Short mmCIF file of C-alpha atoms in Angstrom, two decimals:
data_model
loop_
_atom_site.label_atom_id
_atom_site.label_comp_id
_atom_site.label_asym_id
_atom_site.label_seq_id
_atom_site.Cartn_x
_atom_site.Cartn_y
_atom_site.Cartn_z
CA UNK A 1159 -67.29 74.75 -38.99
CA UNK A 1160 -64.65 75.29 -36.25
CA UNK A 1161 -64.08 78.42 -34.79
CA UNK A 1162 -60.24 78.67 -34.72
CA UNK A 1163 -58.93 76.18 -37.24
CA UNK A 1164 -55.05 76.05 -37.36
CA UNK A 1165 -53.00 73.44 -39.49
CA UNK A 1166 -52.05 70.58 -37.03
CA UNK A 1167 -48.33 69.82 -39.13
CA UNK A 1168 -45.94 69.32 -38.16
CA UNK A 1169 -44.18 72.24 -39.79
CA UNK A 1170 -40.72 71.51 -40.17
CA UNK A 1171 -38.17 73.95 -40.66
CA UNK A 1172 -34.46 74.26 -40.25
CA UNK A 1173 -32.64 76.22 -37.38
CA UNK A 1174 -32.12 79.83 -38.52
CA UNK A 1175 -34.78 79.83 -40.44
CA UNK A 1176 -38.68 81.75 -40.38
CA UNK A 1177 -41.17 79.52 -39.00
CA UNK A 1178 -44.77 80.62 -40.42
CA UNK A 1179 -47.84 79.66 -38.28
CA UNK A 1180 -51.28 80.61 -39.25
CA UNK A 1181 -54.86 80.70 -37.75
CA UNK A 1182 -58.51 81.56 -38.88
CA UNK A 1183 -61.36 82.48 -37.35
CA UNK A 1184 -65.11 82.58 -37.51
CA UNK A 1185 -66.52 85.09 -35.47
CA UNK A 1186 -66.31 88.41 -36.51
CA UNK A 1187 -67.10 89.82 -33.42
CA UNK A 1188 -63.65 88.46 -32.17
CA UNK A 1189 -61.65 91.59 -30.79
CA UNK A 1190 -58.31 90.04 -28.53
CA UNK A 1191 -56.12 87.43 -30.32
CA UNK A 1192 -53.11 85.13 -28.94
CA UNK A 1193 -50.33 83.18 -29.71
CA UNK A 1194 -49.49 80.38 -26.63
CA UNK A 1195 -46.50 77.64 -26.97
CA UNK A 1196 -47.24 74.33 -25.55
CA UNK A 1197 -44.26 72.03 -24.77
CA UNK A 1198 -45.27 68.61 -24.96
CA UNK A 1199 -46.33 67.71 -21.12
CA UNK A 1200 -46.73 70.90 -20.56
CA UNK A 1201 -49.32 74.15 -19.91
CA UNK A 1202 -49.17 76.54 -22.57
CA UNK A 1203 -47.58 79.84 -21.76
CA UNK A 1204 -48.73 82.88 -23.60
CA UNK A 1205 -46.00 84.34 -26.56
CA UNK A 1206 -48.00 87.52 -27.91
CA UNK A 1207 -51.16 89.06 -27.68
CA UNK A 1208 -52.77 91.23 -31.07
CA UNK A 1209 -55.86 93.31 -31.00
CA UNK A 1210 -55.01 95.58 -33.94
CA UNK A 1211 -54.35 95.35 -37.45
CA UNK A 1212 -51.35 95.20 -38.63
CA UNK A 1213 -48.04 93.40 -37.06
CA UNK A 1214 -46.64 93.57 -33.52
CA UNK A 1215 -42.86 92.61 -32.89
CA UNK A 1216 -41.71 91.07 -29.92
CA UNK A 1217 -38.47 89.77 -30.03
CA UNK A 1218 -37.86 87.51 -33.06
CA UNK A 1219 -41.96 86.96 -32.98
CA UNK A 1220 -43.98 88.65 -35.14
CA UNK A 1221 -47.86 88.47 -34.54
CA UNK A 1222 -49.43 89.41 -37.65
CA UNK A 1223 -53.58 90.68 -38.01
CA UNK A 1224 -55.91 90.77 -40.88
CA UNK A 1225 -59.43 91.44 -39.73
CA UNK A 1226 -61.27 91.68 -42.88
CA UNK A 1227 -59.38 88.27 -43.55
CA UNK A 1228 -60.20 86.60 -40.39
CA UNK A 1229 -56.93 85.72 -40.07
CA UNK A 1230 -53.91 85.58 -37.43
CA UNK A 1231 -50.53 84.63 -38.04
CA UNK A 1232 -47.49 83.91 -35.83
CA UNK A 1233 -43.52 84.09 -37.56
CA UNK A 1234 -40.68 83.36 -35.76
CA UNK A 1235 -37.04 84.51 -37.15
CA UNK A 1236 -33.68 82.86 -36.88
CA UNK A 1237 -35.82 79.48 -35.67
CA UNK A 1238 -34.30 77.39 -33.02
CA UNK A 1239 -34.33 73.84 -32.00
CA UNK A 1240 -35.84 75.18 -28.48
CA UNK A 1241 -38.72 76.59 -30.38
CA UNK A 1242 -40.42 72.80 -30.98
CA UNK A 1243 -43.25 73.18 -29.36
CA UNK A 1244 -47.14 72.88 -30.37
CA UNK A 1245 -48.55 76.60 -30.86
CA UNK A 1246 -52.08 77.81 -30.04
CA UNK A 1247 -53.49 80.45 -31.57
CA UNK A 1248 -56.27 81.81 -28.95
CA UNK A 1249 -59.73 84.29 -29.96
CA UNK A 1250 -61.74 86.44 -27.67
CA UNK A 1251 -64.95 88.87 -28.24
CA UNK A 1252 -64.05 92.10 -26.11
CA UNK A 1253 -65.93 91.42 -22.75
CA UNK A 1254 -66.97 87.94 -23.20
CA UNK A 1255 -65.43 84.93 -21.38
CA UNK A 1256 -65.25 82.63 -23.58
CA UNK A 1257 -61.69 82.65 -25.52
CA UNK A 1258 -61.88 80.08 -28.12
CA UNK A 1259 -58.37 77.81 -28.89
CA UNK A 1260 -57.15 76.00 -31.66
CA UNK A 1261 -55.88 72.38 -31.62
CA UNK A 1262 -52.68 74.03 -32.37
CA UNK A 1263 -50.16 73.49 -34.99
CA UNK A 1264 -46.86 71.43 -33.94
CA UNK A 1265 -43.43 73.27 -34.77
CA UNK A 1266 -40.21 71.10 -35.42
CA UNK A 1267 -36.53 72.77 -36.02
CA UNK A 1268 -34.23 70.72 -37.17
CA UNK A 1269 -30.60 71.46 -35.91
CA UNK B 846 -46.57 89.15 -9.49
CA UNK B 847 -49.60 86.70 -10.16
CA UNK B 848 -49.05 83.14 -10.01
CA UNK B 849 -51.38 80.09 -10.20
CA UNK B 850 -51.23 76.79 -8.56
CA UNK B 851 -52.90 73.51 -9.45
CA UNK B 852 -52.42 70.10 -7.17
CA UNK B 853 -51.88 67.30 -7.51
CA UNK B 854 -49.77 67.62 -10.64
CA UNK B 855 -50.80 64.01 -11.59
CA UNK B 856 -53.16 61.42 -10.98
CA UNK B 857 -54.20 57.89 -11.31
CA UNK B 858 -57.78 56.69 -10.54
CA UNK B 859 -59.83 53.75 -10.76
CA UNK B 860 -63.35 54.17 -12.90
CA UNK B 861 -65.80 55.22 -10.69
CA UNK B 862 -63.63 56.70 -7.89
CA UNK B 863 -64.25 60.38 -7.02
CA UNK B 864 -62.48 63.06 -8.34
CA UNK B 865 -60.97 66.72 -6.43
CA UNK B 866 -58.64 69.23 -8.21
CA UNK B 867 -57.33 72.23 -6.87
CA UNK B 868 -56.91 75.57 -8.64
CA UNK B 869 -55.39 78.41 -6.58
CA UNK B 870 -54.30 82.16 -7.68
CA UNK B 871 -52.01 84.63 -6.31
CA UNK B 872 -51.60 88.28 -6.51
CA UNK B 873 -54.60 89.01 -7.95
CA UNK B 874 -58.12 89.60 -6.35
CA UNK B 875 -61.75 89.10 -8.22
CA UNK B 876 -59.94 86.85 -11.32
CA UNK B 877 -62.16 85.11 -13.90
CA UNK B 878 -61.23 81.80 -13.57
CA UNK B 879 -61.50 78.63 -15.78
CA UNK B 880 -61.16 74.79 -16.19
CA UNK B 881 -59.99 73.44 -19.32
CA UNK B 882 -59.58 69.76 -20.38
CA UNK B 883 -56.90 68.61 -22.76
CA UNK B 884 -57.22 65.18 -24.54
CA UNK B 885 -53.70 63.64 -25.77
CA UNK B 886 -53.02 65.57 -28.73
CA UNK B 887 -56.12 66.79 -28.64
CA UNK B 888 -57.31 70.75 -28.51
CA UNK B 889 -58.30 72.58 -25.36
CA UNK B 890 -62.01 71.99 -24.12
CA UNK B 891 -63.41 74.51 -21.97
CA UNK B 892 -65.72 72.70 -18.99
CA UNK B 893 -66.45 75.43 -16.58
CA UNK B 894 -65.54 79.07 -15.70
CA UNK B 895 -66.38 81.36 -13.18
CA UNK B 896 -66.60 85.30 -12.63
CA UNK B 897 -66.81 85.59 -8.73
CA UNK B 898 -67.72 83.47 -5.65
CA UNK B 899 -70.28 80.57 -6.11
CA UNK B 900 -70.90 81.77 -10.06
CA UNK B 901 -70.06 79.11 -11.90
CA UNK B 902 -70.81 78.33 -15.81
CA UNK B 903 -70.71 75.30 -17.65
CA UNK B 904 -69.65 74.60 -20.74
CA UNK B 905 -70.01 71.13 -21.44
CA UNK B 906 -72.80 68.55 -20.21
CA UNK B 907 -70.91 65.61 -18.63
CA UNK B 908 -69.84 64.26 -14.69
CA UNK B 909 -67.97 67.08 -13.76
CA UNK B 910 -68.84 70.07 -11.64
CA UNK B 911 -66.94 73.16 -10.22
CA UNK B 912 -67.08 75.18 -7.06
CA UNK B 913 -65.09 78.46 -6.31
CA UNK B 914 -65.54 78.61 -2.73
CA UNK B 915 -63.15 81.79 -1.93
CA UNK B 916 -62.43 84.07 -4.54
CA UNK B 917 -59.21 82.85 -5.49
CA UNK B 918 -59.93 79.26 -5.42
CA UNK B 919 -61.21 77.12 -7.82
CA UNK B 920 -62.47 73.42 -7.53
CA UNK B 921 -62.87 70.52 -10.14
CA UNK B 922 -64.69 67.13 -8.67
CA UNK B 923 -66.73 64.58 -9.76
CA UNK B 924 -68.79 61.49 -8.10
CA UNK B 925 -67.87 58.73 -10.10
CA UNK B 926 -64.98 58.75 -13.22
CA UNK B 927 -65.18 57.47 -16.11
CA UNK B 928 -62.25 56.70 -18.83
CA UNK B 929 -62.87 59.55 -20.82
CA UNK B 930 -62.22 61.56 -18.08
CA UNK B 931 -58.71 60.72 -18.91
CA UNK B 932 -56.71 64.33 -19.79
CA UNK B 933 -54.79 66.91 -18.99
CA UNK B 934 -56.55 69.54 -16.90
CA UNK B 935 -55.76 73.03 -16.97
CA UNK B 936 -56.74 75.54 -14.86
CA UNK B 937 -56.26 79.34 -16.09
CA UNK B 938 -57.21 82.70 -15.21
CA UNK B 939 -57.55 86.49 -16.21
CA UNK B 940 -58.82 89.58 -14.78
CA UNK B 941 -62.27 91.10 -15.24
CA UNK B 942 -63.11 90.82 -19.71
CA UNK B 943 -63.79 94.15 -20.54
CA UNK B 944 -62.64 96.08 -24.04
CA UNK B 945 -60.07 94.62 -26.15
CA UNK B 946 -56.51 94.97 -24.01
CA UNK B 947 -54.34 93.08 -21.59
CA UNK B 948 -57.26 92.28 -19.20
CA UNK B 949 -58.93 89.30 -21.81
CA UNK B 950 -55.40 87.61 -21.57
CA UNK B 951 -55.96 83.88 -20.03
CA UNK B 952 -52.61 82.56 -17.65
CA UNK B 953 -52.33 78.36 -17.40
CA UNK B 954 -51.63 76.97 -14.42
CA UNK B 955 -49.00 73.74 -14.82
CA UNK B 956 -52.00 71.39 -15.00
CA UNK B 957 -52.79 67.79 -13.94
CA UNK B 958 -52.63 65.09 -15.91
CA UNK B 959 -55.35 62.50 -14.64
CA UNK B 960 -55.46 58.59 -16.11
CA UNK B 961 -58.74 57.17 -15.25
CA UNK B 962 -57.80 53.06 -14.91
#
């Protein structure tokens, strides 16, 4: 069983629209969560971090957290063609080194 | 501000050349520091990381080793390559793990993309 499974996609979605990007997990243990977009060729650079329950709002990202679930999510409002990027949703056990990725899933908007 | 450096930013060797990569950090002192391996299209593979000066941890039996000779310095090498050394290698750090917060977050470096001939 993978530890962080994601859906590889592509997810396609039109600009303007909510993009919907979800993650599980295995560990319960696992205390820090992140989101990271990876442009293709590129490193990925970190969007949001989530260690609590609930949702967290950054701009028109919305890191969402369901412990009991196992389960992360990433939305992104109002969706724009700049956005098309792979995302990597990232786990971490408070303390431990290890932070456990993804393969991602790859975002398209369509202008 | 903290950045992070990794050189060269890509490279093309014959099998069984050797291998050096270069992972630097600024404006930050004591940083965990890591070496990931990306495969095309492929998820991120962690190979080594390290806490302090000559601790290094592996994560993956294979041809590659690490050294962190200064504290902000990190070093990917191997004797011979072989084609599936082929990947993107990233090079990442954060600041000592400790409870859940801002300190377990991991910053890339902008990688180096290797092609083993």
């Amino acid at each position: 069983q993978k530890e962080v499974e994601q859906n590889s996609g592509p997810l396609s979605v039109p600009e303007g629209a909510i993009a919907s990007l979800n993650c599980t997990y295995s560990d319960r243990g696992s205390q820090s969560f992140f989101w990271y977009r990876q442009y293709s060729g590129k490193s990925p650079e970190l969007i949001m971090s989530i260690y609590s329950n609930g949702d967290k709002e950054d701009g028109r990202f919305t890191a969402q957290l369901n412990k009991a679930s196992q389960y992360v999510s990433l939305l992104i409002r109002d969706s724009q063609p700049s956005d098309s990027a792979t995302y990597l949703c990232a786990v971490n056990n408070a303390g431990g080194f290890k932070t456990i990725f993804g393969a991602g899933t790859r975002l398209f908007v369509k202008a | 501000s903290q950045t992070i450096h990794q050189w060269p930013a890509t490279l093309v060797q014959p099998v069984g050349s050797p291998l050096s990569l270069e992972c630097t950090v600024e404006g930050t002192s004591n940083p965990n520091l890591y070496w990931y391996r990306q495969a095309a299209g492929r998820g991120l593979q962690l190979l080594f990381y390290s806490v302090g000066i000559g601790q290094i941890s592996s994560e993956v039996p294979q041809n590659l080793s690490a050294s962190r000779p200064q504290d902000r310095q990190f070093i990917l090498s191997s004797k011979k390559l072989l084609l599936s050394d082929s990947g993107f290698y990233l090079c990442a750090w954060s600041v000592l793990a400790g409870r859940a917060s801002s300190t377990d977050t991991q910053y890339f470096g902008p990688g180096t993309r290797l092609t083993v001939l």
